[in-house]
Amino acid sequence: MGPGPVNAHPRVLRAMSAQLLGQFDPEFTTYMNETMALYRQVFQTRNRWTFLIDGTARAAIEAALVSLLEPGDAIVVLSAGRFGLLLREIAERCGAEVTMVEGEWGGIVTPAAVEAAVARVRPRVVAAVFGDTSTTIAQPMHEIGRICARHGAMLYLDATATLAGMDVPVDEWGADVVTAGLQKCLGGPSGSAPVTISDQAAARIASRRHVEQGIASGADRPAGGRRIASNYFDLAMIMDYWSERRLNHHTEATTMLYGARECARLVMEEGLVDRIARHRLAGEAMRAGLQAMGLTLFGDQAYAMHNVTGIEIPDGVDGERVRLRMRVQFGIEIGSSFGPLAGRIWRIGTMGYNCRQDTVMATLAALEAVLRGEGVRVPSGEAVDAALARYASA
Amino acid sequence: MGPGPVNAHPRVLRAMSAQLLGQFDPEFTTYMNETMALYRQVFQTRNRWTFLIDGTARAAIEAALVSLLEPGDAIVVLSAGRFGLLLREIAERCGAEVTMVEGEWGGIVTPAAVEAAVARVRPRVVAAVFGDTSTTIAQPMHEIGRICARHGAMLYLDATATLAGMDVPVDEWGADVVTAGLQKCLGGPSGSAPVTISDQAAARIASRRHVEQGIASGADRPAGGRRIASNYFDLAMIMDYWSERRLNHHTEATTMLYGARECARLVMEEGLVDRIARHRLAGEAMRAGLQAMGLTLFGDQAYAMHNVTGIEIPDGVDGERVRLRMRVQFGIEIGSSFGPLAGRIWRIGTMGYNCRQDTVMATLAALEAVLRGEGVRVPSGEAVDAALARYASA
């Protein structure tokens, strides 16, 4: 019940125990195409280029930024948490000129501040995190997309922690590249990262296409744009690999693809709307229970993520000892956080396969007992009752 | 029976169906430490820094080169096949000044040519492929290691296609960074890439350490060296994550780690010496059978890899139709190759779980039947008999 990775859905694990297929076996390339079609639905997009990056969520962030940005390009980065800072860090390593628009950790970045920066800097890319797990707060994206459209900037969005748990309507938001990971609301293991790319972004990437010498044919002259600084994260070559041409790049991670495909199948069987409602309800029940226990939620609750909740660690309580008791005595993992929030908040996730009424109830009951064991005065049974009431009224 | 990916060992697939653990759960960090210890044995090294990169084999190559090289650094690259060209391509994208020392595809690069280039260029790094699957030829490495030692260059080695199937004595060769993948002789799926790093290379990498702002503490001042151009492939940060400090970087790919660990456990249970002998014997039996069928082996057989064999496609034979018949009628995949060898050779693998007497026999029998079906005059039964004889004399 931490902020991810969380338990995987058993069907995902079973899918991943299937025997391997060759990367050009027609059965396997059919799975690749099915995976593309499934993730178009999960991302709510018509983007042709919707596929997997073979690495963790952070790999897809880097693939997006290194393929869009070249040294000297301007980028505006929204940040109100650790993963906003990560976007800055990756963009800097791409050699981009980074302008930060920052908000308090626990709050959001105001659209007015973003528009002012974009109007001043005229960036090629605006980058944001939708749902920064470090603070448990989700940045509203509608207005950011409109700002990008008004100023001709491309919008990159990190939806690692929210895809398939909160509403991420990629086309409606006008996002050009959106990336995710399996280990949060998708209910799989980390190691494969879904990405979707708009036609506009794909054209930008194609303008930098340089096929490897060892596999290029005569028709594969380098495009005019500057070669992408990474081979592994060169989205132009990865698109060639996922195209009908199947021009070899890496060797697709077979087992991870089986897992990513099954995650998306489970999402679409449940239905995106129902799945998001399930995550919203579990988050509300968890928060109702935590407040009934007398704890203080962290951050601006108007923008709270559905699927992970921040709680201030009460004064005088050893947060790490509470986490240890939760894990050892109850088999339940909860998280702390990073940087200025390390030791200041706990983070409790309700996502993917772990987003269930029984896990919410067990976590609240366990936390109440552990806090009492640590000498905190906690009302008996009220947390569970409040969460039950929230479920009953759903 | 292609050049990889090949079928995974069933025990690896079972290990990968285990439920996930949190990345900082003591049970999981114990698995991480066990994995480090196991791969030290597989790499025949005492290197402390021996761990996994979360991506395919190509990800580990890029992690090694981007962490060792900064723009303007000189590198000497040995190449006699597609994967030598890949080293050049990746080094160029790192901004390095690349000097190629090339050999014919099907042959090796001579040590004398390497020494001449190294003496002239004084590179920071010499990079080579031990076992280039595109040509099925293995570059002898002892002398290359001695050349690097004489001239103070670091040696990077791509052992993707050979580790745990041929002898890769990392310390004996004096290799500084060696990388691999699971999908060849290790008998697992692609998507996790073992790497080992000498103390000398680790010191070079540490001199470029820049911890992310979102997680750095006061003690984490940037080192003096130039920041590594990639975040995901920053080996200094990945080493922090695999160290006792467990400073968060990516979220370790849980399921792939289970798989990588099981692959190495299987290697050590069988014993490296026995495993390499198994691969040598299967390769010899396969080649004996192919020659008995009247086919011509490709490349300088003095340097043939154990675990993948190149065969010239006979004049007038449609290589792709043979591959199709093999797959559809016999359920056996064999490979073609890339660049100048596309359509000129087939490649038959005998590696990992597929390196067995029964698979060698079935492949030879099937190929004989398919070739006869395609109108090639093939002696009846002699291929299987030759392979049986090779096994009988083992």
mmCIF file of C-alpha atoms in Angstrom, chain A residues 4-10 13-14 16-27 54-59 62 82-83 85-86 88-90 92-94 102 105 183-184 188-191 210-216 227-234 237 248-256 323 327 333 338-340 353, chain B residues 4-10 13-14 16-27 54-59 62 82-83 85-86 88-90 92-94 102 105 183-184 188-191 210-216 227-234 237 248-256 323 327 333 338-340 353:
data_model
loop_
_atom_site.group_PDB
_atom_site.id
_atom_site.type_symbol
_atom_site.label_atom_id
_atom_site.label_comp_id
_atom_site.label_asym_id
_atom_site.label_seq_id
_atom_site.Cartn_x
_atom_site.Cartn_y
_atom_site.Cartn_z
ATOM 1 C CA GLY A 4 4.236 2.201 -6.002
ATOM 2 C CA PRO A 5 5.468 -0.285 -7.020
ATOM 3 C CA VAL A 6 2.445 -2.138 -5.670
ATOM 4 C CA ASN A 7 1.248 -5.725 -5.951
ATOM 5 C CA ALA A 8 0.599 -6.796 -9.516
ATOM 6 C CA HIS A 9 -2.706 -8.237 -10.653
ATOM 7 C CA PRO A 10 -2.408 -12.073 -10.623
ATOM 8 C CA LEU A 13 1.864 -12.348 -13.467
ATOM 9 C CA ARG A 14 0.328 -15.352 -15.190
ATOM 10 C CA MET A 16 4.240 -12.999 -17.881
ATOM 11 C CA SER A 17 4.980 -16.670 -17.292
ATOM 12 C CA ALA A 18 4.207 -17.570 -20.920
ATOM 13 C CA GLN A 19 7.058 -18.963 -23.013
ATOM 14 C CA LEU A 20 8.952 -16.450 -25.178
ATOM 15 C CA LEU A 21 8.414 -15.859 -28.884
ATOM 16 C CA GLY A 22 10.918 -14.549 -31.416
ATOM 17 C CA GLN A 23 10.731 -10.797 -31.893
ATOM 18 C CA PHE A 24 9.734 -11.153 -35.550
ATOM 19 C CA ASP A 25 7.419 -14.130 -35.061
ATOM 20 C CA PRO A 26 4.022 -13.149 -36.536
ATOM 21 C CA GLU A 27 2.336 -14.130 -33.286
ATOM 22 C CA ASP A 54 11.786 -1.006 -22.655
ATOM 23 C CA GLY A 55 12.719 0.431 -19.290
ATOM 24 C CA THR A 56 11.088 1.881 -16.219
ATOM 25 C CA ALA A 57 8.858 4.973 -16.268
ATOM 26 C CA ARG A 58 11.924 7.196 -16.046
ATOM 27 C CA ALA A 59 13.252 5.658 -19.260
ATOM 28 C CA GLU A 62 14.107 10.499 -21.015
ATOM 29 C CA ARG A 82 10.418 15.659 -6.781
ATOM 30 C CA PHE A 83 9.263 14.427 -10.153
ATOM 31 C CA LEU A 85 12.625 18.372 -10.469
ATOM 32 C CA LEU A 86 13.391 15.141 -12.305
ATOM 33 C CA ARG A 88 14.401 19.596 -15.046
ATOM 34 C CA GLU A 89 17.293 17.279 -14.393
ATOM 35 C CA ILE A 90 16.669 15.202 -17.514
ATOM 36 C CA GLU A 92 19.348 19.800 -18.475
ATOM 37 C CA ARG A 93 21.210 16.626 -19.373
ATOM 38 C CA CYS A 94 19.720 16.946 -22.870
ATOM 39 C CA GLU A 102 7.578 26.254 -9.433
ATOM 40 C CA TRP A 105 5.321 21.095 -2.520
ATOM 41 C CA GLN A 183 3.846 -0.183 -11.499
ATOM 42 C CA LYS A 184 1.170 2.254 -10.345
ATOM 43 C CA GLY A 188 1.979 -4.474 -13.276
ATOM 44 C CA PRO A 189 5.712 -4.543 -12.544
ATOM 45 C CA SER A 190 8.025 -1.684 -13.444
ATOM 46 C CA GLY A 191 10.255 -2.244 -16.469
ATOM 47 C CA HIS A 210 19.282 8.660 -38.397
ATOM 48 C CA VAL A 211 19.128 4.898 -38.970
ATOM 49 C CA GLU A 212 22.070 2.835 -37.688
ATOM 50 C CA GLN A 213 24.755 2.062 -40.228
ATOM 51 C CA GLY A 214 24.603 -1.682 -39.577
ATOM 52 C CA ILE A 215 20.970 -1.985 -40.678
ATOM 53 C CA ALA A 216 20.297 1.036 -42.918
ATOM 54 C CA ARG A 227 20.868 13.276 -34.533
ATOM 55 C CA ILE A 228 19.164 12.356 -31.249
ATOM 56 C CA ALA A 229 21.758 12.166 -28.460
ATOM 57 C CA SER A 230 20.751 8.662 -27.347
ATOM 58 C CA ASN A 231 20.556 5.489 -29.403
ATOM 59 C CA TYR A 232 18.473 3.474 -26.946
ATOM 60 C CA PHE A 233 15.984 6.313 -26.491
ATOM 61 C CA ASP A 234 15.882 7.390 -30.150
ATOM 62 C CA MET A 237 14.294 4.270 -34.501
ATOM 63 C CA ASN A 248 15.465 -3.873 -35.761
ATOM 64 C CA HIS A 249 16.482 -1.683 -32.842
ATOM 65 C CA HIS A 250 16.566 -3.263 -29.369
ATOM 66 C CA THR A 251 15.149 -6.757 -28.809
ATOM 67 C CA GLU A 252 11.654 -6.103 -27.485
ATOM 68 C CA ALA A 253 11.409 -7.251 -23.867
ATOM 69 C CA THR A 254 9.075 -10.170 -24.517
ATOM 70 C CA THR A 255 7.913 -10.912 -20.996
ATOM 71 C CA MET A 256 7.424 -7.252 -20.120
ATOM 72 C CA ARG A 323 6.397 1.923 8.784
ATOM 73 C CA ARG A 327 5.360 -4.091 7.480
ATOM 74 C CA GLU A 333 4.066 -1.439 3.229
ATOM 75 C CA PHE A 338 11.737 12.618 -0.490
ATOM 76 C CA GLY A 339 13.677 15.832 0.000
ATOM 77 C CA PRO A 340 11.833 18.380 2.191
ATOM 78 C CA TYR A 353 -4.724 -4.351 -7.880
ATOM 79 C CA GLY B 4 18.302 -14.866 -29.748
ATOM 80 C CA PRO B 5 15.929 -14.175 -28.138
ATOM 81 C CA VAL B 6 15.450 -17.899 -27.564
ATOM 82 C CA ASN B 7 13.114 -19.906 -25.349
ATOM 83 C CA ALA B 8 13.548 -19.163 -21.673
ATOM 84 C CA HIS B 9 14.262 -21.854 -19.107
ATOM 85 C CA PRO B 10 10.924 -22.844 -17.485
ATOM 86 C CA LEU B 13 9.469 -18.072 -16.198
ATOM 87 C CA ARG B 14 8.190 -19.527 -12.932
ATOM 88 C CA MET B 16 9.048 -14.292 -12.857
ATOM 89 C CA SER B 17 5.484 -15.116 -11.896
ATOM 90 C CA ALA B 18 6.150 -14.410 -8.201
ATOM 91 C CA GLN B 19 4.231 -11.531 -6.629
ATOM 92 C CA LEU B 20 6.034 -8.167 -6.478
ATOM 93 C CA LEU B 21 7.842 -6.733 -3.481
ATOM 94 C CA GLY B 22 8.474 -3.075 -2.662
ATOM 95 C CA GLN B 23 11.813 -1.818 -3.906
ATOM 96 C CA PHE B 24 13.045 -1.097 -0.363
ATOM 97 C CA ASP B 25 11.511 -4.192 1.236
ATOM 98 C CA PRO B 26 14.382 -6.031 2.999
ATOM 99 C CA GLU B 27 13.420 -9.233 1.193
ATOM 100 C CA ASP B 54 16.805 -2.045 -16.444
ATOM 101 C CA GLY B 55 16.599 -2.336 -20.201
ATOM 102 C CA THR B 56 17.701 -4.621 -22.981
ATOM 103 C CA ALA B 57 21.348 -5.469 -23.709
ATOM 104 C CA ARG B 58 21.675 -2.300 -25.778
ATOM 105 C CA ALA B 59 20.682 -0.225 -22.745
ATOM 106 C CA GLU B 62 24.805 2.819 -23.716
ATOM 107 C CA ARG B 82 26.763 -5.083 -36.990
ATOM 108 C CA PHE B 83 27.251 -4.909 -33.254
ATOM 109 C CA LEU B 85 29.042 -0.706 -35.748
ATOM 110 C CA LEU B 86 26.507 -0.265 -32.954
ATOM 111 C CA ARG B 88 30.530 3.239 -32.952
ATOM 112 C CA GLU B 89 27.027 4.621 -33.286
ATOM 113 C CA ILE B 90 26.495 4.852 -29.533
ATOM 114 C CA GLU B 92 29.313 8.970 -31.581
ATOM 115 C CA ARG B 93 26.051 9.931 -29.915
ATOM 116 C CA CYS B 94 28.023 10.375 -26.684
ATOM 117 C CA GLU B 102 37.692 -2.874 -38.723
ATOM 118 C CA TRP B 105 32.504 -9.539 -41.566
ATOM 119 C CA GLN B 183 18.061 -13.451 -23.925
ATOM 120 C CA LYS B 184 21.043 -15.418 -25.249
ATOM 121 C CA GLY B 188 15.892 -15.557 -19.963
ATOM 122 C CA PRO B 189 13.856 -12.811 -21.624
ATOM 123 C CA SER B 190 15.379 -9.562 -22.815
ATOM 124 C CA GLY B 191 14.736 -6.516 -20.673
ATOM 125 C CA HIS B 210 25.777 14.449 -9.710
ATOM 126 C CA VAL B 211 22.892 13.383 -7.467
ATOM 127 C CA GLU B 212 19.424 14.596 -8.459
ATOM 128 C CA GLN B 213 18.235 17.725 -6.726
ATOM 129 C CA GLY B 214 14.998 16.111 -5.551
ATOM 130 C CA ILE B 215 16.778 13.494 -3.432
ATOM 131 C CA ALA B 216 20.250 14.912 -2.727
ATOM 132 C CA ARG B 227 27.762 15.463 -15.508
ATOM 133 C CA ILE B 228 26.870 12.270 -17.387
ATOM 134 C CA ALA B 229 24.681 13.094 -20.399
ATOM 135 C CA SER B 230 21.925 10.632 -19.453
ATOM 136 C CA ASN B 231 19.982 10.402 -16.215
ATOM 137 C CA TYR B 232 18.587 6.905 -16.777
ATOM 138 C CA PHE B 233 22.007 5.529 -17.729
ATOM 139 C CA ASP B 234 23.996 7.456 -15.111
ATOM 140 C CA MET B 237 23.390 7.123 -9.576
ATOM 141 C CA ASN B 248 16.434 6.071 -5.143
ATOM 142 C CA HIS B 249 16.924 6.292 -8.906
ATOM 143 C CA HIS B 250 14.580 4.290 -11.127
ATOM 144 C CA THR B 251 12.188 1.738 -9.605
ATOM 145 C CA GLU B 252 14.007 -1.556 -10.014
ATOM 146 C CA ALA B 253 12.133 -3.783 -12.477
ATOM 147 C CA THR B 254 11.002 -6.359 -9.924
ATOM 148 C CA THR B 255 9.931 -9.165 -12.235
ATOM 149 C CA MET B 256 12.965 -8.810 -14.492
ATOM 150 C CA ARG B 323 12.827 -19.891 -42.715
ATOM 151 C CA ARG B 327 8.676 -22.088 -38.593
ATOM 152 C CA GLU B 333 12.717 -20.381 -35.861
ATOM 153 C CA PHE B 338 21.823 -7.828 -41.277
ATOM 154 C CA GLY B 339 23.432 -5.415 -43.724
ATOM 155 C CA PRO B 340 25.799 -7.142 -46.191
ATOM 156 C CA TYR B 353 17.645 -23.545 -22.614
#
